[in-house]
Amino acid sequence: MENKGKRWTDEEIIQLLTSIRKKKTHEELAVAHGRSKNSIFQKLKALAIDYYEGEGKTVEEIQRFTGLSKEVIEQAILESSAPKIYAYYRASTGNSGISHSWEEFSSMIKGLKQITHRSFSSEEEAAAWIESKKAEVPVASATVADARVADATLAKAPVPTPFRISSLSEKQRLAFDAVQEGQNVFLTGPGGTGKTFLIGLIKESLPNVALTAMTGCAALLLGQGAKTIHSWAGIGLGTGGFEQMIGRIRMMKKAAVAWKNTRTLIIDEISMMTPDILELLDKVGKRLRNSSRPFGGLQVVFVGDFFQLPPVAKGVETAFAFQSPIWNATIEKTVALDRIFRQEDSAFQEILDEARVGEISAKSFTTLKSRCNLDYSGELIKPTILLARKADVELINKGSLDALPGEVRLYSAKTKNGKHPPSEVKKIVEKMDANSPYVPELVLKKGAQVMLIKNVDPENGLVNGSRGIVTDFTPQGKPVVHFKVGTEITVDYEIWASDHESPVERIQIPLCLAYALTIHKSQGATLDCALIDVGPKIFEYGQAYVALSRVKSLEGLYISSVSAEAFRAHPTVKSFYSGTYIPLVKEAPPMLPELNTESYAFDEEAVVLRKQPSINTFFTGLGRKA
C-alpha cells in the first residue's frame, strides 16, 4: 500500500468520490488508491461529517456522495457532534494549552513548531494527558548556549508591530486603520510607496488573513504562506459550469475551509485581474459563505497599480477589474500612496512619475535621450538587457556563457517531498519550476554575470536584483560571487516551498544568469544597471513605465532607443484615477450559469511584452556601444 499513512490530496478525494458514483467497491478503491479498506471507510466518514457540518447537506444527499449507509452516516454525525476538548503540548518549552473551541485552538497553536495535540471528551482527560507528556519529556534547564540561541533568534525576529505602525506615512496609516475597521480597501500607488510593507503589517495584525496574488511569481515575493488567488479559491482555470466548479471546490477540502474560515482576503497585483475573475470570485464567495454580501461577507483588500501593464484576456478587448459593477459594490475606501521610500534619485523619480501617467515632459525626454548610446565597454559588470521574450533572453544568456572559457558547472534543483504521492510531487514541482524565480537547471562558469533572486544579506546590499560576477568555486562546488556593491560571498543553497499544508521544497542556488532578463522575470527585483528599449517597439500601455521602473537610478539606466510616443497610459485607467471614470453598467448583471473560461485564461509571459525585439541589436552590443 504505497500511500498508507499519507495525507489525502484534493485530487485523490475528487477521484475517490468520482469512483463512488461509478459504484466501485471499497476493495477496488483500496487497490486504486494504494490504501487499506479501513482507510477508505474512515475517509468517507470524515467527508460525510464535512458535508453535514460544513455544507448543511442532508443524510440522503450524503449517501449519494459517499455511498455510505444511512446508519453509518448518522452514527458518524452523532460521534462528531459530541463536545470536544482540544489540548497541545510543546516539549521544547514545556508550554501547553486547552481549548473548548477548534477555532480558538487553531489560533492558539498557529506558528508553533514541534507540538503534539489531541482532542478529548473532557477537560480532565486533556489535563491528565498534558501531565503525562510532561513526565515523558522533562524540560531542560536553560543554559548559556540556550541563551545565545535565544538572543540570535530574537535578533532575527521581525520588528514588533506597534513600532512598525508608528513608522507609517499618513496615507499608509489611513489604509491600515480602514482595514482594521473591517472596510474593503483598494490600496494603490507607484512602486516604492510601501504597498508590500503594508501588506505584511496587515497580515501580522489580523487573524485569519489569506495572502494571495495573481501570479505565482508575485505570490512568492509576498513570502511563505502566500498563494495564487486561483489556487487559494480553488477555481483553477474555471473549466466546466459554475455548479461543477462549486462541487469541485467543496471536494477540495482546503479551498472550502479557506473560504469558510478566512476573515480578510488580500489580493496583490489586482491590476492583472479581469472583470470575469472578479465576478467569479464574488459569486463563489456568496455561495460558499451563504451570504448575499460582496464576496459572501469576506473582507477584501485589493492591492496594485493599474498604470502598469493591463491584464491579458484572450479574444476580448482589455478590461479592468474596476470596470465590473462588483468593484463599486465591494470597495469602500481607496487609498493612493504617493510617498516614495526607496527612490533617492529625485530627478529619476520625476521621470518615473511622468512615465506612469503617460505624460513625459520635454525636460524628462531630454534627460532620457542623454542616456542613449552610452559606452559601457569599460564596465566589469555589463548592464542587464531587459527583453520581452523568454526565448530571446535564453539565446543571449547561452551565447554569452558559451563565449567564456573554462569548466561548466551544472546545479540541478533538488526536491524534498512533503508527504505527497510521487505523481502529485511531479505535478507540484512542474508548477513550481514554471512559476518560481529559481532556475531548475542552472549552468555557471567562472566569469559569468549573475543576479541574486533572493534577499540574502539586505544589510550589506545583497538583495533580489543584486548583480555580480562569478570569481571562483569552493571545493564543495558552491559559486563565489563578487557583487557590484563591492561584497564577495560564497552563495549557498536556498529553499523555495510550495503552498501546501505539507510543502514540497525545491533547493537551489539563488542565482540566474544576468546578461539578459525578461521584464516579467525581473519582477520584484531592483536592478542597479540595465539596458532597455523604450523606442518604437513599445506598443502596450504602461510598457515603457514598467521597463524604466526596474532600474534603481538614472546613473544605472542605459537606453538603446527612446521615443516620446512610447510613454502611454491607458485612457480608461487615467479617468479611473482622476475620478472621472463612469461605469458603462451601473447595476450588477445577472450571474450566468456558465463561465467563459477563455476570458480569463492568461499567459504570464504575454502579460509583459508581446512582440519580438531585435535580438541582433542587443546581442552584438554586448561589451560595446549599445
XYZ file of C-alpha atoms in Angstrom:
626
model
C 0.000 0.000 0.000
C 2.129 2.831 -1.342
C 0.005 5.633 0.180
C -0.516 4.120 3.633
C -0.371 6.855 6.276
C -0.040 9.645 3.706
C -2.252 12.717 3.632
C -5.132 12.654 1.151
C -4.653 15.207 -1.633
C -7.519 17.180 -3.170
C -7.045 15.264 -6.429
C -7.313 11.912 -4.609
C -10.530 12.969 -2.875
C -12.080 14.002 -6.193
C -11.051 10.651 -7.723
C -12.475 8.816 -4.690
C -15.884 10.489 -4.896
C -15.977 10.051 -8.671
C -15.303 6.324 -8.234
C -18.076 6.097 -5.617
C -20.539 7.440 -8.174
C -19.353 4.679 -10.514
C -20.356 2.115 -7.842
C -16.789 0.943 -7.126
C -16.419 -1.312 -4.070
C -14.187 -0.421 -1.113
C -11.861 -3.259 -2.149
C -11.481 -1.727 -5.624
C -10.994 1.744 -4.137
C -8.312 0.451 -1.761
C -6.347 -1.028 -4.667
C -6.770 2.089 -6.834
C -5.590 4.451 -4.072
C -2.894 2.262 -2.553
C -4.605 2.314 0.848
C -6.385 -0.106 3.181
C -10.154 -0.710 3.122
C -10.380 0.839 6.588
C -8.578 3.962 5.368
C -11.130 4.311 2.548
C -14.007 3.808 5.003
C -12.655 6.335 7.532
C -12.048 8.932 4.823
C -15.612 8.587 3.544
C -16.920 9.004 7.108
C -14.811 12.143 7.531
C -16.178 13.528 4.257
C -19.717 12.719 5.402
C -19.167 14.789 8.562
C -17.727 17.662 6.490
C -20.754 17.628 4.194
C -23.154 17.606 7.165
C -21.437 20.165 9.407
C -19.736 22.366 6.830
C -22.172 22.318 3.921
C -25.512 21.540 5.592
C -26.208 18.555 3.342
C -28.976 16.107 4.233
C -28.226 12.495 5.128
C -29.830 11.404 1.841
C -27.557 13.727 -0.149
C -24.515 12.487 1.754
C -25.496 8.909 0.937
C -25.364 9.736 -2.775
C -21.974 11.455 -2.438
C -20.218 8.863 -0.256
C -22.054 5.593 -0.865
C -22.267 5.038 2.915
C -25.391 3.661 4.561
C -27.796 5.915 6.448
C -26.902 4.186 9.741
C -23.148 4.715 9.280
C -23.624 8.391 8.396
C -25.919 9.074 11.360
C -23.509 7.349 13.761
C -20.571 9.370 12.393
C -22.540 12.610 12.819
C -23.517 11.622 16.363
C -19.914 10.885 17.328
C -18.733 14.110 15.711
C -21.350 16.265 17.457
C -20.165 15.221 20.921
C -18.387 18.178 22.589
C -14.594 18.052 22.244
C -11.770 19.483 24.284
C -8.534 20.291 22.442
C -5.101 20.237 24.072
C -1.498 20.668 22.958
C 1.920 20.173 24.497
C 5.262 21.584 23.317
C 8.164 19.527 24.655
C 10.884 22.064 23.765
C 9.421 24.727 26.077
C 7.035 22.834 28.358
C 4.175 25.076 27.228
C 0.668 23.625 26.917
C -2.893 24.753 26.385
C -6.528 23.622 26.444
C -9.496 24.989 24.500
C -13.187 24.142 24.050
C -13.279 25.601 20.512
C -11.381 24.365 17.467
C -11.282 27.905 16.019
C -9.721 29.247 19.218
C -7.409 26.239 19.472
C -6.144 26.545 15.882
C -5.292 30.219 16.539
C -3.573 29.171 19.780
C -1.196 26.735 18.060
C -0.694 28.695 14.829
C 3.018 29.125 14.123
C 4.133 26.776 16.892
C 6.573 24.090 15.814
C 7.235 20.619 17.214
C 3.989 20.339 19.154
C 1.724 17.390 19.929
C -2.044 17.886 20.093
C -5.162 15.752 20.579
C -8.897 16.013 21.208
C -10.635 14.680 24.334
C -14.157 14.232 25.615
C -13.455 16.086 28.884
C -11.136 18.743 30.273
C -9.935 16.288 32.949
C -8.735 13.856 30.267
C -6.925 16.671 28.451
C -5.193 17.851 31.649
C -4.146 14.285 32.501
C -2.691 13.851 29.013
C -0.638 17.050 29.340
C 0.752 15.863 32.689
C 1.696 12.522 31.141
C 3.556 14.313 28.327
C 5.452 16.433 30.858
C 6.510 13.275 32.658
C 7.750 11.746 29.391
C 9.954 14.654 28.308
C 11.291 16.864 31.120
C 12.046 20.411 30.058
C 15.792 21.018 30.071
C 17.052 23.898 32.166
C 18.278 26.902 30.260
C 22.000 27.069 29.579
C 24.312 29.798 28.375
C 24.178 28.187 24.929
C 20.379 28.280 25.048
C 20.506 31.968 25.916
C 22.805 32.653 22.966
C 20.451 30.823 20.629
C 17.514 32.784 22.052
C 19.382 36.070 21.590
C 20.242 35.170 17.999
C 16.632 34.221 17.312
C 15.407 37.478 18.843
C 17.845 39.466 16.736
C 16.409 37.907 13.572
C 12.797 38.347 14.648
C 10.674 40.992 12.886
C 10.296 44.396 14.486
C 7.218 44.373 16.791
C 4.060 45.531 15.046
C 3.358 48.598 17.298
C 6.773 50.073 16.462
C 6.286 49.432 12.751
C 2.834 51.046 12.820
C 4.345 54.241 14.222
C 6.648 54.432 11.180
C 3.771 54.511 8.676
C 3.192 57.523 6.461
C -0.095 59.412 6.812
C -1.726 57.591 3.885
C -0.323 54.206 4.894
C -1.876 54.712 8.327
C -5.176 55.729 6.696
C -5.248 52.447 4.758
C -4.118 50.392 7.767
C -6.834 51.858 10.015
C -9.520 51.293 7.371
C -8.586 47.608 7.159
C -8.573 47.324 10.963
C -12.116 48.749 10.972
C -13.243 45.979 8.618
C -13.614 48.082 5.462
C -12.980 46.703 1.975
C -9.970 48.659 0.712
C -8.229 49.289 -2.615
C -4.566 50.137 -1.944
C -2.726 51.624 -4.906
C 0.300 53.745 -5.793
C 3.541 53.526 -7.790
C 6.433 51.236 -6.898
C 8.392 52.137 -3.786
C 5.457 53.596 -1.832
C 5.368 50.748 0.686
C 2.450 48.639 -0.539
C 4.233 45.341 0.176
C 5.353 46.573 3.607
C 1.758 47.464 4.445
C 0.524 44.051 3.270
C 2.930 42.403 5.723
C 1.772 44.647 8.551
C -1.898 43.864 7.899
C -1.087 40.146 7.810
C 0.636 40.402 11.212
C -2.095 42.460 12.862
C -5.235 40.479 11.991
C -6.297 36.859 12.491
C -7.202 34.541 9.610
C -5.719 36.619 6.783
C -5.286 34.944 3.380
C -2.385 36.351 1.361
C -2.760 35.889 -2.410
C -1.542 37.301 -5.715
C -2.491 36.986 -9.363
C 0.710 35.129 -10.356
C 2.937 32.556 -8.694
C 5.960 34.828 -9.010
C 4.189 37.662 -7.178
C 2.932 35.248 -4.502
C 6.493 34.095 -3.811
C 7.581 37.721 -3.383
C 4.931 38.157 -0.676
C 6.577 35.440 1.427
C 5.850 31.978 2.746
C 2.186 31.135 3.005
C 1.108 33.272 0.046
C -0.748 31.566 -2.820
C -2.099 32.485 -6.205
C -5.733 33.554 -5.945
C -6.659 30.729 -8.339
C -5.077 28.148 -6.008
C -6.471 29.649 -2.795
C -10.005 29.924 -4.186
C -9.912 26.504 -5.860
C -11.187 27.911 -9.177
C -8.319 26.670 -11.366
C -8.985 27.828 -14.916
C -12.723 27.626 -14.358
C -13.389 24.724 -16.713
C -16.989 23.483 -16.750
C -20.083 25.172 -15.411
C -20.417 27.112 -12.182
C -22.200 24.318 -10.300
C -19.463 21.869 -11.303
C -16.862 24.325 -10.039
C -18.638 24.703 -6.692
C -18.781 20.912 -6.418
C -15.036 20.631 -7.060
C -14.218 23.329 -4.503
C -16.327 21.571 -1.871
C -14.498 18.323 -2.551
C -11.150 20.153 -2.281
C -11.387 20.480 1.478
C -8.561 23.006 1.826
C -10.165 25.534 -0.541
C -13.618 25.066 1.003
C -12.222 25.580 4.516
C -10.262 28.637 3.336
C -13.434 30.270 2.009
C -15.261 29.472 5.245
C -12.605 30.434 7.825
C -10.786 33.381 6.230
C -11.631 36.782 7.673
C -9.585 39.021 5.345
C -8.547 38.210 1.772
C -5.634 40.203 0.331
C -5.160 40.072 -3.450
C -1.933 41.608 -4.787
C -1.443 42.536 -8.458
C -5.159 43.316 -8.769
C -4.322 45.227 -11.972
C -3.856 41.858 -13.726
C -7.357 40.671 -12.814
C -10.124 40.776 -15.420
C -13.748 41.590 -14.528
C -14.692 37.954 -15.205
C -12.378 36.667 -12.470
C -13.568 39.315 -10.021
C -17.210 38.398 -10.653
C -16.453 34.682 -10.415
C -14.733 35.095 -7.030
C -17.617 37.212 -5.746
C -20.137 34.615 -6.878
C -18.170 31.712 -5.350
C -17.813 33.613 -2.060
C -21.546 34.297 -1.863
C -22.381 30.640 -2.492
C -19.826 29.039 -0.168
C -20.313 31.553 2.661
C -24.110 31.539 2.244
C -24.373 35.340 2.170
C -25.578 37.867 -0.407
C -22.966 40.435 0.700
C -19.973 41.106 -1.620
C -17.645 38.101 -1.546
C -20.044 36.450 0.887
C -19.164 38.958 3.623
C -15.423 38.309 3.362
C -13.318 41.438 3.914
C -11.143 42.093 0.855
C -8.032 44.215 0.358
C -7.095 44.776 -3.295
C -3.517 45.924 -3.920
C -1.971 47.057 -7.187
C -1.310 49.762 -9.746
C -3.499 49.830 -12.866
C -0.956 52.093 -14.601
C 1.242 49.037 -15.028
C 0.681 46.560 -17.859
C -3.016 45.750 -18.354
C -4.499 42.270 -17.944
C -4.455 39.975 -20.953
C -7.701 38.206 -21.789
C -7.845 36.013 -24.863
C -10.216 37.075 -27.611
C -11.569 40.186 -25.899
C -10.611 43.837 -25.553
C -8.659 44.946 -22.498
C -10.943 45.186 -19.488
C -10.007 46.145 -15.940
C -11.352 44.779 -12.673
C -12.697 48.209 -11.677
C -14.962 48.135 -14.754
C -17.053 45.401 -13.164
C -20.083 46.602 -11.150
C -18.851 44.245 -8.425
C -15.916 46.626 -7.823
C -18.074 49.574 -6.740
C -20.385 47.271 -4.795
C -17.380 45.960 -2.844
C -14.727 48.658 -2.353
C -15.496 51.094 0.471
C -12.235 53.058 0.589
C -9.479 53.747 -1.954
C -6.080 54.899 -0.700
C -3.452 56.052 -3.223
C 0.022 56.035 -1.668
C 2.333 58.701 -3.098
C 5.335 58.980 -0.786
C 8.324 57.182 -2.347
C 10.532 55.423 0.215
C 13.158 53.585 -1.849
C 13.980 56.142 -4.573
C 16.816 58.513 -3.660
C 17.277 59.924 -7.185
C 14.665 62.721 -7.293
C 15.264 63.526 -10.982
C 14.707 59.900 -11.971
C 11.659 59.690 -9.712
C 10.153 62.668 -11.524
C 10.650 60.839 -14.834
C 9.021 57.697 -13.418
C 6.034 59.704 -12.147
C 5.526 61.217 -15.601
C 6.052 57.886 -17.394
C 3.477 56.224 -15.145
C 0.684 58.516 -16.319
C 1.986 58.717 -19.912
C 2.916 62.399 -19.817
C 6.670 62.766 -20.399
C 7.796 66.410 -20.284
C 10.347 67.885 -22.691
C 12.842 68.125 -19.833
C 12.449 64.446 -18.905
C 12.630 63.346 -22.544
C 15.892 65.250 -22.971
C 17.264 63.506 -19.878
C 16.276 60.092 -21.252
C 17.912 60.876 -24.614
C 21.127 61.662 -22.755
C 21.180 58.001 -21.599
C 21.151 56.674 -25.190
C 24.154 55.009 -26.835
C 26.424 55.293 -23.814
C 29.642 53.273 -23.867
C 29.685 50.645 -21.123
C 32.539 48.537 -22.501
C 34.729 49.528 -19.553
C 32.244 48.173 -17.023
C 33.192 44.834 -15.468
C 29.516 44.037 -14.880
C 27.620 44.967 -18.042
C 24.065 46.366 -17.990
C 21.438 43.625 -17.937
C 19.320 43.692 -21.091
C 15.568 43.662 -20.426
C 13.629 41.880 -23.160
C 10.120 40.687 -23.829
C 10.514 37.081 -24.882
C 11.975 34.267 -22.830
C 13.475 32.658 -25.946
C 15.400 35.849 -26.756
C 16.751 36.048 -23.226
C 17.871 32.414 -23.271
C 19.669 32.983 -26.582
C 21.652 35.927 -25.214
C 22.487 34.237 -21.905
C 23.584 30.992 -23.577
C 25.683 32.805 -26.185
C 27.387 34.924 -23.537
C 28.123 31.927 -21.303
C 29.421 29.840 -24.227
C 31.855 32.638 -25.090
C 33.570 32.253 -21.706
C 36.495 29.827 -21.341
C 36.636 27.255 -18.570
C 34.678 24.439 -16.996
C 30.883 24.381 -16.930
C 29.198 23.875 -13.530
C 25.653 22.485 -13.501
C 23.364 22.959 -10.483
C 20.169 20.895 -10.628
C 17.422 21.877 -8.183
C 16.761 19.153 -5.616
C 13.335 18.197 -4.293
C 12.277 17.466 -0.720
C 8.909 15.722 -0.568
C 6.192 16.883 1.794
C 4.384 13.536 2.249
C 2.751 13.554 -1.179
C 2.408 10.645 -3.632
C 5.135 10.644 -6.348
C 2.664 11.552 -9.095
C 1.459 14.533 -7.046
C 5.032 15.668 -6.297
C 5.819 15.650 -10.012
C 2.880 17.980 -10.743
C 3.785 20.315 -7.875
C 7.432 20.510 -8.965
C 6.460 21.256 -12.568
C 4.234 24.093 -11.376
C 6.919 25.453 -9.024
C 9.574 25.329 -11.747
C 7.296 27.278 -14.099
C 6.298 29.990 -11.605
C 9.276 30.398 -9.268
C 12.294 32.662 -9.821
C 14.900 29.907 -9.317
C 16.469 28.195 -12.348
C 15.791 24.417 -12.278
C 18.983 23.665 -14.246
C 21.478 26.457 -13.505
C 24.661 26.493 -15.620
C 27.601 28.658 -14.492
C 31.238 29.314 -15.378
C 33.958 31.394 -13.817
C 33.421 34.926 -15.137
C 29.658 34.512 -15.639
C 27.471 37.557 -14.968
C 24.763 36.634 -12.460
C 21.963 38.122 -10.367
C 20.621 37.231 -6.935
C 16.988 36.133 -6.982
C 16.507 36.264 -3.202
C 17.331 38.664 -0.389
C 20.489 37.073 1.041
C 22.034 39.859 3.147
C 19.992 43.093 2.890
C 22.164 44.950 5.415
C 25.116 44.602 3.036
C 23.099 45.347 -0.078
C 22.737 41.741 -1.247
C 19.087 41.642 -2.259
C 16.882 40.343 -5.048
C 18.343 42.048 -8.136
C 21.947 42.433 -6.914
C 24.306 41.638 -9.800
C 27.836 40.317 -9.837
C 30.494 38.112 -11.449
C 31.349 34.504 -10.535
C 35.016 34.676 -9.490
C 35.565 31.114 -8.266
C 34.032 27.900 -6.930
C 34.614 26.439 -3.456
C 35.930 22.866 -3.022
C 32.290 21.915 -2.329
C 31.315 23.415 -5.696
C 29.465 26.499 -4.450
C 29.906 29.678 -6.532
C 31.861 32.636 -5.167
C 30.427 35.909 -6.482
C 31.839 39.440 -6.414
C 28.864 41.804 -6.405
C 28.763 45.329 -7.801
C 28.207 46.704 -4.282
C 31.776 45.551 -3.510
C 30.948 42.475 -1.424
C 32.233 38.997 -2.317
C 30.484 35.960 -0.829
C 30.030 32.237 -1.300
C 26.432 31.818 -2.438
C 24.751 28.984 -0.546
C 21.638 26.995 -1.391
C 18.192 28.434 -0.612
C 14.776 26.787 -0.256
C 11.548 27.518 -2.129
C 8.444 25.864 -0.651
C 5.072 25.115 -2.239
C 1.906 26.490 -0.639
C 0.674 23.094 0.557
C -0.023 22.253 4.204
C 2.864 19.792 3.973
C 5.001 21.732 1.473
C 7.189 20.337 -1.261
C 10.570 22.098 -1.220
C 12.928 22.906 -4.072
C 16.545 23.564 -3.097
C 18.735 25.580 -5.463
C 21.487 28.206 -5.693
C 19.659 31.600 -5.703
C 21.313 32.921 -8.854
C 20.398 33.346 -12.503
C 22.453 34.453 -15.485
C 22.079 38.219 -15.846
C 23.253 39.143 -19.318
C 19.561 39.429 -20.157
C 16.212 39.044 -18.362
C 12.569 39.148 -19.346
C 10.760 42.108 -17.845
C 8.420 39.560 -16.288
C 11.319 37.679 -14.636
C 12.735 40.940 -13.272
C 9.519 41.490 -11.305
C 10.303 42.339 -7.704
C 13.963 42.994 -8.472
C 15.519 46.453 -8.426
C 18.451 46.434 -10.853
C 21.467 48.657 -10.306
C 22.080 48.737 -14.057
C 20.013 47.799 -17.133
C 19.822 48.346 -20.891
C 16.279 48.917 -22.137
C 14.455 49.799 -25.335
C 11.729 52.442 -24.943
C 11.508 53.275 -28.621
C 9.053 52.454 -31.427
C 8.957 48.756 -30.473
C 6.994 49.679 -27.349
C 3.336 49.181 -28.206
C 1.487 48.383 -24.972
C 0.117 50.871 -22.463
C 2.357 51.045 -19.389
C 5.156 49.037 -21.005
C 7.735 51.829 -21.053
C 6.983 52.736 -17.439
C 7.388 49.128 -16.264
C 10.747 48.833 -18.052
C 12.070 52.103 -16.579
C 10.863 51.301 -13.063
C 13.053 48.171 -12.885
C 16.173 50.362 -12.603
C 17.367 51.828 -9.309
C 18.735 55.162 -10.577
C 19.298 57.293 -13.658
C 23.017 56.521 -13.467
C 22.287 52.812 -13.951
C 19.955 53.381 -16.918
C 21.213 52.629 -20.429
C 18.844 53.125 -23.356
C 19.161 51.691 -26.867
C 16.208 53.636 -28.286
C 13.721 56.179 -26.930
C 10.519 57.683 -28.308
C 8.108 60.081 -26.610
C 5.212 58.129 -28.147
C 6.280 55.020 -26.222
C 5.083 56.543 -22.951
C 1.348 55.935 -22.855
C -1.159 55.259 -20.106
C -4.491 53.605 -20.814
C -7.179 56.336 -21.080
C -9.648 54.263 -19.039
C -7.080 53.932 -16.249
C -6.325 57.656 -16.327
C -10.009 58.504 -15.986
C -10.373 55.981 -13.150
C -7.517 57.535 -11.152
C -8.659 61.094 -11.872
C -12.150 60.277 -10.622
C -13.841 60.947 -13.960
C -14.429 57.305 -14.916
C -18.130 56.499 -15.432
C -19.024 52.790 -15.427
C -20.932 51.671 -18.519
C -23.108 49.353 -16.410
C -24.452 50.744 -13.148
C -26.165 47.648 -11.838
C -24.651 44.232 -11.343
C -25.566 41.956 -14.260
C -27.286 38.638 -13.536
C -24.860 35.813 -12.834
C -24.640 33.376 -15.715
C -24.662 29.630 -15.042
C -21.736 29.029 -17.388
C -18.373 30.820 -17.276
C -16.467 31.764 -20.410
C -13.137 30.272 -19.391
C -11.338 31.792 -22.374
C -11.955 35.248 -20.975
C -9.534 34.889 -18.103
C -7.053 32.186 -19.027
C -3.859 34.216 -19.413
C -0.273 33.697 -20.429
C 2.047 35.177 -17.786
C 4.856 35.723 -20.284
C 2.478 37.559 -22.622
C 1.468 39.897 -19.803
C 4.749 41.781 -20.146
C 5.559 42.203 -23.827
C 4.069 40.587 -26.918
C 6.390 41.466 -29.797
C 9.888 40.267 -30.542
C 12.550 42.973 -30.265
C 15.645 42.922 -32.420
C 17.979 40.341 -30.916
C 20.888 41.229 -33.171
C 20.996 44.815 -31.924
C 21.247 43.755 -28.292
C 23.447 40.704 -28.785
C 26.095 42.437 -30.893
C 26.066 45.340 -28.448
C 27.349 43.283 -25.527
C 30.598 44.823 -24.377
C 30.429 47.597 -26.952
C 28.248 50.623 -27.537
C 24.539 49.949 -27.073
